[in-house]
Short mmCIF file of C-alpha atoms in Angstrom, two decimals:
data_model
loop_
_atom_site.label_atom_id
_atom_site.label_comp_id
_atom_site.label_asym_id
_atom_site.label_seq_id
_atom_site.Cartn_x
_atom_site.Cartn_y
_atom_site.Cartn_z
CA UNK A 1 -29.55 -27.87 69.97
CA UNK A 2 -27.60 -26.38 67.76
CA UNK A 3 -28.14 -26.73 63.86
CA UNK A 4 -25.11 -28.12 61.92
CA UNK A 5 -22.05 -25.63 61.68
CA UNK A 6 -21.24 -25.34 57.44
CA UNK A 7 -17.51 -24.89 57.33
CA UNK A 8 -15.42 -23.99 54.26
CA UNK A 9 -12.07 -25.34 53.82
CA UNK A 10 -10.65 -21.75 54.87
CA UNK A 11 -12.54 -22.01 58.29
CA UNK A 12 -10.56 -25.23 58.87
CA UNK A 13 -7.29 -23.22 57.91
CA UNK A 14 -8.33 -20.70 60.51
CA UNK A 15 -9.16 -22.97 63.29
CA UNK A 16 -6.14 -24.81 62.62
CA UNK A 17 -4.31 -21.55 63.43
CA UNK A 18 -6.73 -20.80 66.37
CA UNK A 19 -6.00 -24.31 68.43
CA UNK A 20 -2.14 -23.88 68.36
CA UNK A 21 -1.87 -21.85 71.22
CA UNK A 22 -3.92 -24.84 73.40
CA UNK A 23 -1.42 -27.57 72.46
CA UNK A 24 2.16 -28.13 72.55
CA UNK A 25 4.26 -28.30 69.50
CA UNK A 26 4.05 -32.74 69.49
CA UNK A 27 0.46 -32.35 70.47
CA UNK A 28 -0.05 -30.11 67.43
CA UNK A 29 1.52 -32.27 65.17
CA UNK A 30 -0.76 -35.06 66.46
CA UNK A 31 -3.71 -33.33 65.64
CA UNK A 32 -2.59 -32.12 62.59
CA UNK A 33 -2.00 -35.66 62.11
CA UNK A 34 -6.15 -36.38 63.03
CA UNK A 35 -7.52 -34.15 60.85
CA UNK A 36 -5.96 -35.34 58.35
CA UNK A 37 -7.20 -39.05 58.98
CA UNK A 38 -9.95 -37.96 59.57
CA UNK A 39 -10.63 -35.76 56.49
CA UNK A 40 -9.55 -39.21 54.86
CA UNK A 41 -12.09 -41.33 56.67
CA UNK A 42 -14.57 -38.61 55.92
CA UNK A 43 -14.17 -39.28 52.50
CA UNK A 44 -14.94 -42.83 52.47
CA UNK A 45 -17.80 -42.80 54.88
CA UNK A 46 -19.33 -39.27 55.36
CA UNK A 47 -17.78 -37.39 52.53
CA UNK A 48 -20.23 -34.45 53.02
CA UNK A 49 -18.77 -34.05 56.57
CA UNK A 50 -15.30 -33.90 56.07
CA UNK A 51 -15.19 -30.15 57.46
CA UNK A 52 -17.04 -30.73 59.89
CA UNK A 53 -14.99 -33.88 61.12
CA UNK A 54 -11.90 -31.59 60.45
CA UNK A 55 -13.18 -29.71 63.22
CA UNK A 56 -13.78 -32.06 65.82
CA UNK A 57 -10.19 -33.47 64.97
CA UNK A 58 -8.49 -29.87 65.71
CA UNK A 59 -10.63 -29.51 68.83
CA UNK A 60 -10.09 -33.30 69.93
CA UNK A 61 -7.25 -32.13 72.45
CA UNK A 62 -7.49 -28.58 73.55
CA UNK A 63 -7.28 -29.63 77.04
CA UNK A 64 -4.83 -32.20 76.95
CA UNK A 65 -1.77 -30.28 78.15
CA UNK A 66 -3.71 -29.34 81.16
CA UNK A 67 -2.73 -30.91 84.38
CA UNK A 68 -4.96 -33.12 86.50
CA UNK A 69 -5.77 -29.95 88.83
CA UNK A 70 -6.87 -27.83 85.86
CA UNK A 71 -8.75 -30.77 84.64
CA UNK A 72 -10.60 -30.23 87.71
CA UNK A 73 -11.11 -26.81 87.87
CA UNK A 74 -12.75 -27.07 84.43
CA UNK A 75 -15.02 -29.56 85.45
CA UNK A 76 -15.94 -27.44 88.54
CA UNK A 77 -16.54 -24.23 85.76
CA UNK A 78 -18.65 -26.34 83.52
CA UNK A 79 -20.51 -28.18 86.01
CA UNK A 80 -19.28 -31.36 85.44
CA UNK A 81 -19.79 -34.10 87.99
CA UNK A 82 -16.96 -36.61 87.18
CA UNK A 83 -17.49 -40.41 88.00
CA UNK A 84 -15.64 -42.68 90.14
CA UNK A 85 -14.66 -44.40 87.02
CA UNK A 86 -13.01 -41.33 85.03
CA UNK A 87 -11.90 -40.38 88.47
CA UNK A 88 -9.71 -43.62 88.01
CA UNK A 89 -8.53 -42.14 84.69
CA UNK A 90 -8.04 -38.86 84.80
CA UNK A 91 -6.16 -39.52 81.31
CA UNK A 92 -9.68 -39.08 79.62
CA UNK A 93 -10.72 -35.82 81.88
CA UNK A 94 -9.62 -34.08 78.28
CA UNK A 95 -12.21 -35.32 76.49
CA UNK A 96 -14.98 -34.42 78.78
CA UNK A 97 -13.32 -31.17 79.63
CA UNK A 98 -12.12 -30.70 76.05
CA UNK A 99 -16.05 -30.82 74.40
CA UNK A 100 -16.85 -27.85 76.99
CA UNK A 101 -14.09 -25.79 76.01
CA UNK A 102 -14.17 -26.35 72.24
CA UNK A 103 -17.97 -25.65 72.52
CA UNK A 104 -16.75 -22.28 75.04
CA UNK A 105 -14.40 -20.59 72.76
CA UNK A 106 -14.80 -21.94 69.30
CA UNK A 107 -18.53 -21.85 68.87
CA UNK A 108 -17.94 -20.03 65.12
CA UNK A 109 -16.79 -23.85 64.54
CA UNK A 110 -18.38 -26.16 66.39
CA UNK A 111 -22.17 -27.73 66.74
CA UNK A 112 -23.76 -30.57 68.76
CA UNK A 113 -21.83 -33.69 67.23
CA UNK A 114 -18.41 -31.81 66.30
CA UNK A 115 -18.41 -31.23 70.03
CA UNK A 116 -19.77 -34.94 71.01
CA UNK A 117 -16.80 -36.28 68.56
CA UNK A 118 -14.60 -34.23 70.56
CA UNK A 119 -16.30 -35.80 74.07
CA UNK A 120 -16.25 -39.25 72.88
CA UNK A 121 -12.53 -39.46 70.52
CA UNK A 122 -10.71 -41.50 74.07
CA UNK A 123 -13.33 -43.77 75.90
CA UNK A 124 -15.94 -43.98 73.16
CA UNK A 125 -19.27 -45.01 74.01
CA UNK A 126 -22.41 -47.56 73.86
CA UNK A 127 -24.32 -46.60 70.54
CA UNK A 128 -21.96 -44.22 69.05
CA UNK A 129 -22.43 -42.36 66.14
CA UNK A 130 -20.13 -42.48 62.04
CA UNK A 131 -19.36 -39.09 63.39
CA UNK A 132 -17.91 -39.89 66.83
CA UNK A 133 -16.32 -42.69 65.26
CA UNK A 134 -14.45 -41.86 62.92
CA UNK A 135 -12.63 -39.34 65.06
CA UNK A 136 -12.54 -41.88 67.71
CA UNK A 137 -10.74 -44.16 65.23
CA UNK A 138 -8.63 -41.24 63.26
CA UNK A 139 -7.32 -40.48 66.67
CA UNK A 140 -6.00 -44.08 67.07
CA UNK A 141 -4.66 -44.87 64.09
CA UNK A 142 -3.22 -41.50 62.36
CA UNK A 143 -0.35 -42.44 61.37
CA UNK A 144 2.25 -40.31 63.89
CA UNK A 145 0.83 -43.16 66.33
CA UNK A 146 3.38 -45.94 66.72
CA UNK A 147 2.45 -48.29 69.50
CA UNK A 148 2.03 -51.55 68.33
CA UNK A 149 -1.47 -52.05 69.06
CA UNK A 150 -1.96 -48.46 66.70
CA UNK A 151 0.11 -49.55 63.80
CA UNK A 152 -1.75 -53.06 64.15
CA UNK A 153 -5.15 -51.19 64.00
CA UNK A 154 -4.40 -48.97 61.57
CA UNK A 155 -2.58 -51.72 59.22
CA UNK A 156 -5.51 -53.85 59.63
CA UNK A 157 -8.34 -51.31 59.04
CA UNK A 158 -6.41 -50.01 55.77
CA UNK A 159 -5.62 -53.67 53.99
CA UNK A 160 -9.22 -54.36 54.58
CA UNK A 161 -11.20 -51.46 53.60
CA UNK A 162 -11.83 -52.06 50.26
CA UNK A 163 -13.86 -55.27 50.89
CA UNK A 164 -16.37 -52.68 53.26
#
């Protein structure tokens, strides 16, 4: 276990830098777009986290561009036995594959729970932690996100904060 990673606001600059070449350009803007709700949730519920959550938002998606068969090969590299239920939805292989790669080639920036808000931001999970989900949330509602049921979330979590 590692202890928790203590990022500065330029490490965030850096790593923002650093993810680009793992995303396309709408992807990046999306994330962009994350870390920035989630620096926002940060500040309401773990405000001495929001670098850390930063984090997990830039590394939410590194794998997302990769096709199904690369999904695949990465869980093969990482020794990841994949379910018949994600095999269902290989939409969410990123997220598994995505917490092994951030962990991989970003460990300068990442620890235990900015990688398990990175493994947990699509399906979410039983028992989950602020952490997890408020990158699980910022990834739903940021605010480049405009299916209905996102702007509905996100309209509804917003008008009703300030009675939390």
């Amino acid at each position: 276990m590692k202890d928790k990673t203590i990022l500065s606001k330029e490490n965030i600059e850096t790593l923002a830098e650093l993810v680009k070449p793992y995303l396309t350009e709408k992807r990046y803007e999306h994330t962009l777009s994350v870390k920035r709700e989630a620096e926002r949730l940060g500040e309401i519920f773990l405000p001495d986290e929001v670098n850390r959550l930063a984090a997990s938002a830039l590394l939410h998606d590194i794998t997302k561009k990769a096709d199904a068969k690369k999904q695949l090969q990465y869980c093969k590299e990482f020794g990841i036995i994949i379910g018949k239920d994600e095999l269902y939805s290989p939409a969410v292989f990123h997220a598994i594959t995505g917490a092994e790669v951030a962990g991989r080639d970003f460990p300068d920036y990442t620890d235990d729970e900015i990688i398990s808000g990175v493994r947990w931001h699509t399906t979410g999970r039983d028992g989950m932690t602020v952490f997890e989900s408020i990158i699980f949330l910022a990834d739903f509602i940021e605010e480049t996100r405009t299916f209905d049921d996102c702007v509905a979330v996100r309209k509804y979590f917003y008008d009703n904060i300030s009675s939390c």
